[in-house]
Coordinates of C-alpha atoms and ligand atoms in Angstrom, one line a residue:
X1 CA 52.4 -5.7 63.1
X2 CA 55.9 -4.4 62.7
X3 CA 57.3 -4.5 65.7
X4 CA 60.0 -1.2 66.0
X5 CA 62.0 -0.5 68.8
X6 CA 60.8 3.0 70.5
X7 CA 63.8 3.8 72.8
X8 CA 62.1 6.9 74.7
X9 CA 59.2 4.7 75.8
X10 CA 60.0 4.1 78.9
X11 CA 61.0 7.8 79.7
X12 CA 57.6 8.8 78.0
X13 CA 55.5 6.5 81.0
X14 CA 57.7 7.7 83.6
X15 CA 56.2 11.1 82.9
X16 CA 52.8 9.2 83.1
X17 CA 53.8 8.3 86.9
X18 CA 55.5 5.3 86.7
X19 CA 58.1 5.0 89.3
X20 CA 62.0 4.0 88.1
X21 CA 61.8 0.7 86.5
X22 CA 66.0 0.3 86.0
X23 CA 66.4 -1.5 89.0
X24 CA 63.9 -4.2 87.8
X25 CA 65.6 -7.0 86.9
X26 CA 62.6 -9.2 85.3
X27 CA 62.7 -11.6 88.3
X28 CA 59.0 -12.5 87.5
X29 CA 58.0 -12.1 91.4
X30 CA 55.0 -9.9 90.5
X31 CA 53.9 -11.8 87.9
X32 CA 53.5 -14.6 89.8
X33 CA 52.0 -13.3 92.9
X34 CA 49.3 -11.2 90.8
X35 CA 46.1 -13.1 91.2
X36 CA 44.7 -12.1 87.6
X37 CA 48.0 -13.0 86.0
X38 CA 47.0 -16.2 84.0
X39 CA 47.9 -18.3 81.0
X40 CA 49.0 -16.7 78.3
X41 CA 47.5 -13.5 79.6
X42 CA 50.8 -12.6 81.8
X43 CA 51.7 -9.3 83.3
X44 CA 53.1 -7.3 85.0
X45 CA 56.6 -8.4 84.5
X46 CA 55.9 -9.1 80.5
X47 CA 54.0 -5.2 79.8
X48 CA 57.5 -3.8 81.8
X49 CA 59.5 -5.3 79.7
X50 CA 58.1 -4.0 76.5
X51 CA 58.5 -0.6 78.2
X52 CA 62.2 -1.4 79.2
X53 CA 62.8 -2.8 75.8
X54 CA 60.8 0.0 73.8
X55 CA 58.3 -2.2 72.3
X56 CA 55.5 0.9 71.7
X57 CA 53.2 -1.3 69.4
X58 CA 53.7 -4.5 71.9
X59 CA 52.3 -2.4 75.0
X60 CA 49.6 -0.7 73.0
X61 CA 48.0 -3.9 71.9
X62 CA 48.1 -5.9 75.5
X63 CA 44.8 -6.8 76.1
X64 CA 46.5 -7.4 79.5
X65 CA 46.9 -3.6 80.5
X66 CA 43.0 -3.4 81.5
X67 CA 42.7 -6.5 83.2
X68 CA 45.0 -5.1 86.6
X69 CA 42.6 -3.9 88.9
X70 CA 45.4 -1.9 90.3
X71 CA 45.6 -4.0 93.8
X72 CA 49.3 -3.2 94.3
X73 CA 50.0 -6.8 95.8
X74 CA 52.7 -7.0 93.0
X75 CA 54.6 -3.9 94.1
X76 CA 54.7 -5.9 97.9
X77 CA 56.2 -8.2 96.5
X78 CA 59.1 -6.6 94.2
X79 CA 62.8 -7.0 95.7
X80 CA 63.9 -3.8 94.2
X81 CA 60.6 -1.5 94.8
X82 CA 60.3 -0.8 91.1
X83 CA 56.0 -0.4 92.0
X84 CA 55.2 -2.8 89.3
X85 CA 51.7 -1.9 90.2
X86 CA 52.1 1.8 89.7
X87 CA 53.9 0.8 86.2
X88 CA 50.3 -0.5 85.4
X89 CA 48.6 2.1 86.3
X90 CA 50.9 4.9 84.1
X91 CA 51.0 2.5 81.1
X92 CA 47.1 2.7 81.5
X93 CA 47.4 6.3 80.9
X94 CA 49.6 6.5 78.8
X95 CA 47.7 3.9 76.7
X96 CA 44.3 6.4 77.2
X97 CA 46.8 9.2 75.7
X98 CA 48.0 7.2 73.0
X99 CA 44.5 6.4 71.4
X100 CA 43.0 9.9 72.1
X101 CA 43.2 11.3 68.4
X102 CA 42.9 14.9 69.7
X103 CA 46.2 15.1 72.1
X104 CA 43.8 16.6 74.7
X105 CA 44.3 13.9 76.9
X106 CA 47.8 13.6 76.5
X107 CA 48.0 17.4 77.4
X108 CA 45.8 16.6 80.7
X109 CA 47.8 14.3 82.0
X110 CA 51.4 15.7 81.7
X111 CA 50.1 19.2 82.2
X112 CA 48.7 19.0 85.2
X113 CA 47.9 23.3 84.9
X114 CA 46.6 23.1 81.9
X115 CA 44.1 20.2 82.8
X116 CA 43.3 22.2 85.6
X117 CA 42.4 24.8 83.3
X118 CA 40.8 23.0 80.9
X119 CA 38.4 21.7 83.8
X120 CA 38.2 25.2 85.4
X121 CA 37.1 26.8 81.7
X122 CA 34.9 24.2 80.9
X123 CA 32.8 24.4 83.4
X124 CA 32.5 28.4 83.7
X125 CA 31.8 28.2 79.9
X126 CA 28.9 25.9 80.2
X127 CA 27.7 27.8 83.0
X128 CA 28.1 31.4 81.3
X129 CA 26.8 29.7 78.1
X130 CA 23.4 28.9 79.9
X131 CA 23.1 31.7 82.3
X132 CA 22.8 33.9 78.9
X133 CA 19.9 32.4 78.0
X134 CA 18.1 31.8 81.1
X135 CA 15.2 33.0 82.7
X136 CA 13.3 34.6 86.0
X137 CA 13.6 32.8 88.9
X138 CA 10.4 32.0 90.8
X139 CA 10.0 32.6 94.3
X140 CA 6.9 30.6 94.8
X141 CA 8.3 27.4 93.4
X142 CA 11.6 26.0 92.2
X143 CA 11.0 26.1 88.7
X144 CA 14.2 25.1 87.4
X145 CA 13.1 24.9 84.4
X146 CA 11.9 27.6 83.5
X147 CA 15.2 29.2 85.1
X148 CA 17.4 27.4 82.4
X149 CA 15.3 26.2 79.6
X150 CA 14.9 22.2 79.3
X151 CA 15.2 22.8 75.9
X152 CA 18.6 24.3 76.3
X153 CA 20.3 21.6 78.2
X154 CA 18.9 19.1 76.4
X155 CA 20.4 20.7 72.7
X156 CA 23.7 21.4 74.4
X157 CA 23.7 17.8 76.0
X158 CA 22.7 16.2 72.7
X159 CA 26.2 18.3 70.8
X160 CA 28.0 16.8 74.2
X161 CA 27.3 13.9 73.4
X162 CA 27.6 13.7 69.8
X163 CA 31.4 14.9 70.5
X164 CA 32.1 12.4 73.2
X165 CA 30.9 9.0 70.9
X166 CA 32.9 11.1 68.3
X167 CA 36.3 10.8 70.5
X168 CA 35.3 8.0 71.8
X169 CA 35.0 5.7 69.2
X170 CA 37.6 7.6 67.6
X171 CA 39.8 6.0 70.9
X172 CA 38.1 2.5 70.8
X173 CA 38.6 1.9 67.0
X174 CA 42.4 2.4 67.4
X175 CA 42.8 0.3 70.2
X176 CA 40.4 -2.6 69.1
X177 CA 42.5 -2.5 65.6
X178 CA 45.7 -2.7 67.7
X179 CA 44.5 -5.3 70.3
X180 CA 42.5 -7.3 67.7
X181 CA 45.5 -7.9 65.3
X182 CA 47.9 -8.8 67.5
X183 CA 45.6 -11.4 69.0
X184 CA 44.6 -12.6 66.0
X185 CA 41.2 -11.9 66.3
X186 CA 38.8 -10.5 62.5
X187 CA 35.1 -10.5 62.0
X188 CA 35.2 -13.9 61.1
X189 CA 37.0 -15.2 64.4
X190 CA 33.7 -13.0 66.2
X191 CA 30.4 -13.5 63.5
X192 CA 32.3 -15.9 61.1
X193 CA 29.7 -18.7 62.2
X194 CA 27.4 -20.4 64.9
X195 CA 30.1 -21.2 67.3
X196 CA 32.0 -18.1 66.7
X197 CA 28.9 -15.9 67.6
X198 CA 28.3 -18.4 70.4
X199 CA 32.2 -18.0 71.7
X200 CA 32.2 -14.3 71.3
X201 CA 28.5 -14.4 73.1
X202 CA 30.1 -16.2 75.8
X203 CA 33.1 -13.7 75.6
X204 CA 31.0 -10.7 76.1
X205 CA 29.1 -11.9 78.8
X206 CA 32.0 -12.6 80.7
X207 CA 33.9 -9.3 80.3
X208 CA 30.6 -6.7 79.8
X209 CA 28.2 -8.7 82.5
X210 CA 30.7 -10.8 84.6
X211 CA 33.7 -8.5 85.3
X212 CA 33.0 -4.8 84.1
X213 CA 28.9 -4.7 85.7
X214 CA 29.1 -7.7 88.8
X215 CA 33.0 -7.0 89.2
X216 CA 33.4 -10.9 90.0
X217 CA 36.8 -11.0 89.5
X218 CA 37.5 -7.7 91.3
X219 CA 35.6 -9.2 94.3
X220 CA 36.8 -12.5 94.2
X221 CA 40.5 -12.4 93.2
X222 CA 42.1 -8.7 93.9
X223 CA 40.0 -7.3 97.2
X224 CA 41.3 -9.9 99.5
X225 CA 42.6 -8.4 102.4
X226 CA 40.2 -9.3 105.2
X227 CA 41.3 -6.1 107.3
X228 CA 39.0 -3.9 105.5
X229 CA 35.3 -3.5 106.6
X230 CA 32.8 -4.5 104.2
X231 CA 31.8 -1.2 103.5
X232 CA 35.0 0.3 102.6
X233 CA 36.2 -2.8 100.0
X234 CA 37.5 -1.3 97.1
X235 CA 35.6 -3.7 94.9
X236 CA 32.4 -2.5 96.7
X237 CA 33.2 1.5 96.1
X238 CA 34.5 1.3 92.8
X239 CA 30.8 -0.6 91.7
X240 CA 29.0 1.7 93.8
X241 CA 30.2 5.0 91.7
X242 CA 30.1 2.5 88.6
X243 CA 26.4 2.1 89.8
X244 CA 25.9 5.7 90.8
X245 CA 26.9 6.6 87.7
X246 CA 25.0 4.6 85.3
X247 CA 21.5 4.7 87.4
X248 CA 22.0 8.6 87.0
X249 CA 22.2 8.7 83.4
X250 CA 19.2 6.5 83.2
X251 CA 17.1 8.2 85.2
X252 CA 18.1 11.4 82.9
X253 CA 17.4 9.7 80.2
X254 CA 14.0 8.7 81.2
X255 CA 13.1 11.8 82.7
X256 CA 13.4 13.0 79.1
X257 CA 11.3 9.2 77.4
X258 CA 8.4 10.6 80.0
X259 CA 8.1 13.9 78.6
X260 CA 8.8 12.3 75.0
X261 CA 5.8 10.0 75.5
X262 CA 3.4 12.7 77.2
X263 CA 3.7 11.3 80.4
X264 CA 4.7 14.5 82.4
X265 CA 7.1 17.4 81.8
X266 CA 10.6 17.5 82.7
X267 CA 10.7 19.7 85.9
X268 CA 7.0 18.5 86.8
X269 CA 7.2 18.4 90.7
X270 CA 7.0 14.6 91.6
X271 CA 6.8 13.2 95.2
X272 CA 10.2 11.2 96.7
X273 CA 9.0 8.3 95.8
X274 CA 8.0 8.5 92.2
X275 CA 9.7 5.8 90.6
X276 CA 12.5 8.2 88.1
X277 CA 13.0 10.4 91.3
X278 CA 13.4 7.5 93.2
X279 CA 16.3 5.7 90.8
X280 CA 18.1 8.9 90.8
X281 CA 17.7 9.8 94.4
X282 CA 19.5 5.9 95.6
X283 CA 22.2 6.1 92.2
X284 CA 23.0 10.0 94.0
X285 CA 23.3 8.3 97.1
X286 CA 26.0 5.6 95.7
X287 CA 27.9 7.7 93.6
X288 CA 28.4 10.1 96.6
X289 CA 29.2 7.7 99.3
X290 CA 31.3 6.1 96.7
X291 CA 33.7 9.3 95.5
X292 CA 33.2 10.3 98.7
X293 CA 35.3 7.2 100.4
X294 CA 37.5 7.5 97.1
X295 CA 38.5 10.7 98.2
X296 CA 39.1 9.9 101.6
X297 CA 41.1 6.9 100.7
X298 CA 43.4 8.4 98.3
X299 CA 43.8 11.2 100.9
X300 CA 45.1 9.3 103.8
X301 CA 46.9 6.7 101.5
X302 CA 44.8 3.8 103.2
X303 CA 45.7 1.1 100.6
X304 CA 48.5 -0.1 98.3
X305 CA 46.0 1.1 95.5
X306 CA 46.1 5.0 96.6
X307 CA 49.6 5.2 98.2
X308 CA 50.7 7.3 94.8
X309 CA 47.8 9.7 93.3
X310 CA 48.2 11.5 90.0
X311 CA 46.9 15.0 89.8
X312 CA 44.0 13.7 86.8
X313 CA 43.1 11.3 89.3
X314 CA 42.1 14.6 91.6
X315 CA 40.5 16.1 89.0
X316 CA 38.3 13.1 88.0
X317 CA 37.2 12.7 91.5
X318 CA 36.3 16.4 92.2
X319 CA 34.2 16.7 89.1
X320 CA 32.5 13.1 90.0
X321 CA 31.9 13.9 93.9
X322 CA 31.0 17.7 92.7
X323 CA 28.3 16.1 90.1
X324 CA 26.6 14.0 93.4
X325 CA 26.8 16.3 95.8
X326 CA 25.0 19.6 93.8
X327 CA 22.7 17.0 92.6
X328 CA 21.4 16.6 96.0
X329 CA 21.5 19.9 97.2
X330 CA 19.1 20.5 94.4
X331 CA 16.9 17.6 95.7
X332 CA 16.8 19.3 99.3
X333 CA 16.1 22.6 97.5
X334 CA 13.0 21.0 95.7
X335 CA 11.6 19.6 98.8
X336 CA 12.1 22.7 101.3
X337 CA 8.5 24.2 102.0
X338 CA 10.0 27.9 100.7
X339 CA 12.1 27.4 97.6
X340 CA 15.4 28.7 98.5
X341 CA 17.2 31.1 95.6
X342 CA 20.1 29.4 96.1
X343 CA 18.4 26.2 94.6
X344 CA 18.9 27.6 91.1
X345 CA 22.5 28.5 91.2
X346 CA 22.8 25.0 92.5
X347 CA 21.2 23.9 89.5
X348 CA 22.9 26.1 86.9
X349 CA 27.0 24.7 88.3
X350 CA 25.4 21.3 88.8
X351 CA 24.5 21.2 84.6
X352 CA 28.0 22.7 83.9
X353 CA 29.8 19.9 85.7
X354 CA 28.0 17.6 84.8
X355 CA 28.4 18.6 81.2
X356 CA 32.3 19.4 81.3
X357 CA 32.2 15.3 83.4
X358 CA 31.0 13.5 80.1
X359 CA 32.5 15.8 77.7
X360 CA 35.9 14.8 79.4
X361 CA 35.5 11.7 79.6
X362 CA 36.9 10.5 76.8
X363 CA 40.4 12.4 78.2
X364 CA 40.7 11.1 81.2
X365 CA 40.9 8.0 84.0
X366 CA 37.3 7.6 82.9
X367 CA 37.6 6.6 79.4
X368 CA 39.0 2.8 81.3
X369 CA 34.7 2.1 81.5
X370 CA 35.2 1.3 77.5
X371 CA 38.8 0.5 77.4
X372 CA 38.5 -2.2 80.2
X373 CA 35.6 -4.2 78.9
X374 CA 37.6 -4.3 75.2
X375 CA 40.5 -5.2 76.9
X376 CA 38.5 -7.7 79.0
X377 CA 36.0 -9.2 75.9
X378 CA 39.7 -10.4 73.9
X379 CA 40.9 -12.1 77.3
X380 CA 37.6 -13.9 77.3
X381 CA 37.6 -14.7 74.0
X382 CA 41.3 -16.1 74.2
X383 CA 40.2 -18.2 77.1
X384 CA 37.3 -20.1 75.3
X385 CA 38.9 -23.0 73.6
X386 CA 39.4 -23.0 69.6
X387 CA 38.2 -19.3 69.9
X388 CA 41.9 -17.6 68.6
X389 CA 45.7 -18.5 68.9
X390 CA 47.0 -17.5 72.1
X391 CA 48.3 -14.3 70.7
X392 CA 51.2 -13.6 68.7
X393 CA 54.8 -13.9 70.3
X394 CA 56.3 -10.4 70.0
X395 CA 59.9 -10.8 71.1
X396 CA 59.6 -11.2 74.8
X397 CA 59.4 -14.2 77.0
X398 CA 56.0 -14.6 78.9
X399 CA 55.8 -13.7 82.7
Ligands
SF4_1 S1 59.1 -8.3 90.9 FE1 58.6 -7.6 88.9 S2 59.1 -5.4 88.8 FE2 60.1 -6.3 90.6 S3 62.2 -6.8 89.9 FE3 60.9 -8.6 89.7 S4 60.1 -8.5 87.5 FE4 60.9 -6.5 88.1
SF4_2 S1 48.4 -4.3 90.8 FE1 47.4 -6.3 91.4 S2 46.2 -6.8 89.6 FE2 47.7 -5.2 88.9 S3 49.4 -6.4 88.2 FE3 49.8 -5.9 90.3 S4 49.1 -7.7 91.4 FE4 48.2 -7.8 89.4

């Protein structure tokens, strides 16, 4: 990889929300007090020197960027306050920009009005869009479905997320390239034979089941502080909307496998306990205790994490904790002896967020749930002996 000497990068992640970086003078403090900081895989002190130094394609291609889990310990540490941490965190977006092929998420982040009004249209178009087509509402029971066709929302959520793999992979195939060259890392190093599948098994495992789904290292190595009650751990609210999040989509998507199998209709009124009803009631239930302590948090600047908040990071958590909470409203609405009217305009914004939430996801904070684990799988791979070299020298000194 060429390596070419950008000299308005570090102005460019400044405007991501990195704090003033000139008074850093690459003492290696935070680099040796973060507690993921290992081996070859060094940071933060190496990815802010790329920055200071304008080495665009160096930064781009750390697999290092996604493995800070953003526990500000470093910025403690720093003799001149440069917030190392928060450097992270704005290289991590301005990373997510970078890869976007559509400059949407680029125009999100440094146009905090606009992404406002992107999120704000979004979700009144998906609304309008299915309130032209719906039908009458029933007073007798909540049929929700028969309010806004399943048939509908299942078409429209089908072109959602046909346009969200679209951009996604779009995003993932420009950084893998990036990340995979500059570690040295082809198909053969992955599939090329029985120990390379077996290293690369090993690899994913470790960075898919390990870190990204059981958060071990998140739990073990960056969630220390021992002041914090259990139930407020960041480790333990970042899994729980993770968890939230994922159990949601599955019981959406087996809602639909019942009625695709004959099993029962989407809409068919189940008791609380029915096994899909119950998977999405207990996911709700995580993913708005979870956003809802995020919020809370970020508010009243309780940790080194939240004590600087971007406005995307607002708008992520608003459409997230908006996504949970109407989703339950709904559920009260469906279990009221009289169905109130209010239970279908619940259900009509509750679709449209919902909708605008994936859709965007690609654009925003969120899009870290496939960058992370990429990021994470060549760390693990580099760490299993005779797997790769230890990734190719670029012009700055380790640490
Ligand atoms: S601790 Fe890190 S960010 Fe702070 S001056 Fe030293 S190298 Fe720079
Ligand atoms: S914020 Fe935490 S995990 Fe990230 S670089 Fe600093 S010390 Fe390491």
């Amino acid at each position: 990889m060429t390596t070419t000497a950008d000299l308005g990068l570090y102005g460019e992640i400044q405007k991501y929300g990195a704090a003033d970086m000139t008074a850093c003078f690459s003492c290696g403090n935070c680099t040796a007090i973060c507690p993921l900081s290992e081996n070859d895989a060094t940071f933060p002190r190496r990815m802010i020197r790329y920055a200071q130094v304008g080495m665009k394609d160096a930064l781009l291609s750390s697999k290092e960027l996604w493995s800070c889990y953003h526990c500000g310990e470093c910025s403690e540490s720093c003799p001149t306050e440069a917030d190392p941490g928060e450097f992270m965190a704005a290289a991590r977006r301005y990373a997510i920009a970078s890869y976007d092929v559509t400059g949407l998420a680029r125009a999100m982040y440094l146009f905090p009005v606009i992404g406002t009004a992107i999120a704000v249209t979004l979700a009144a178009f998906f609304a309008l869009f299915m309130y032209t087509a719906h039908g009458p509402q029933d007073a007798e029971t909540l049929a929700l479905f028969q309010f806004i066709p399943s048939e509908l929302i299942h078409n429209l959520g089908i072109v959602v997320m046909v346009l969200v793999v679209l951009a996604g992979l779009a995003g993932i195939v420009r950084m893998t390239r990036r990340v995979a060259h500059r570690e040295g890392v082809g198909l053969r190093t992955v599939f090329g034979d029985r120990g390379a599948v077996a290293r690369s098994a090993r690899a994913a495992w470790s960075s898919i089941g390990r870190e990204s789904l059981a958060q071990t290292r998140f739990r073990e190595e960056c969630d220390a502080d021992p002041v914090v009650p259990w139930y407020r751990r960041r480790w333990l609210i970042h899994a729980l909307v993770m968890w939230g999040f994922l159990g949601l989509l599955a019981a959406t998507v087996l809602d639909y496998g019942l009625e695709l199998i004959g099993v029962k209709a989407t809409g068919t009124p189940v008791p609380i306990w029915y096994p899909v009803r119950l998977l999405g009631t207990v996911a709700g239930l995580a993913l708005v205790y979870g956003s809802s302590v995020m919020i809370v948090e970020r508010a009243r600047r309780a940790n080194r994490s939240v004590l600087k908040s971007d406005p995307s990071d607002w708008t992520l958590l608003a459409l997230v904790w908006i996504t949970g909470v109407t989703g339950f409203a709904i559920e009260l609405a469906l279990y009221l002896p009289q169905p109130p009217a209010w239970g279908y305009w619940f259900f009509l914004f509750h679709v449209a967020v919902a909708m605008e939430l994936v859709l965007l996801a690609p654009f925003m904070k969120l899009a870290h749930v496939v960058y992370r684990p990429v990021g994470l799988f060549f760390a693990a791979l580099a760490r299993e002996p005779e797997a790769v070299p230890t990734g190719r020298q670029v012009g700055v000194a380790d640490g």
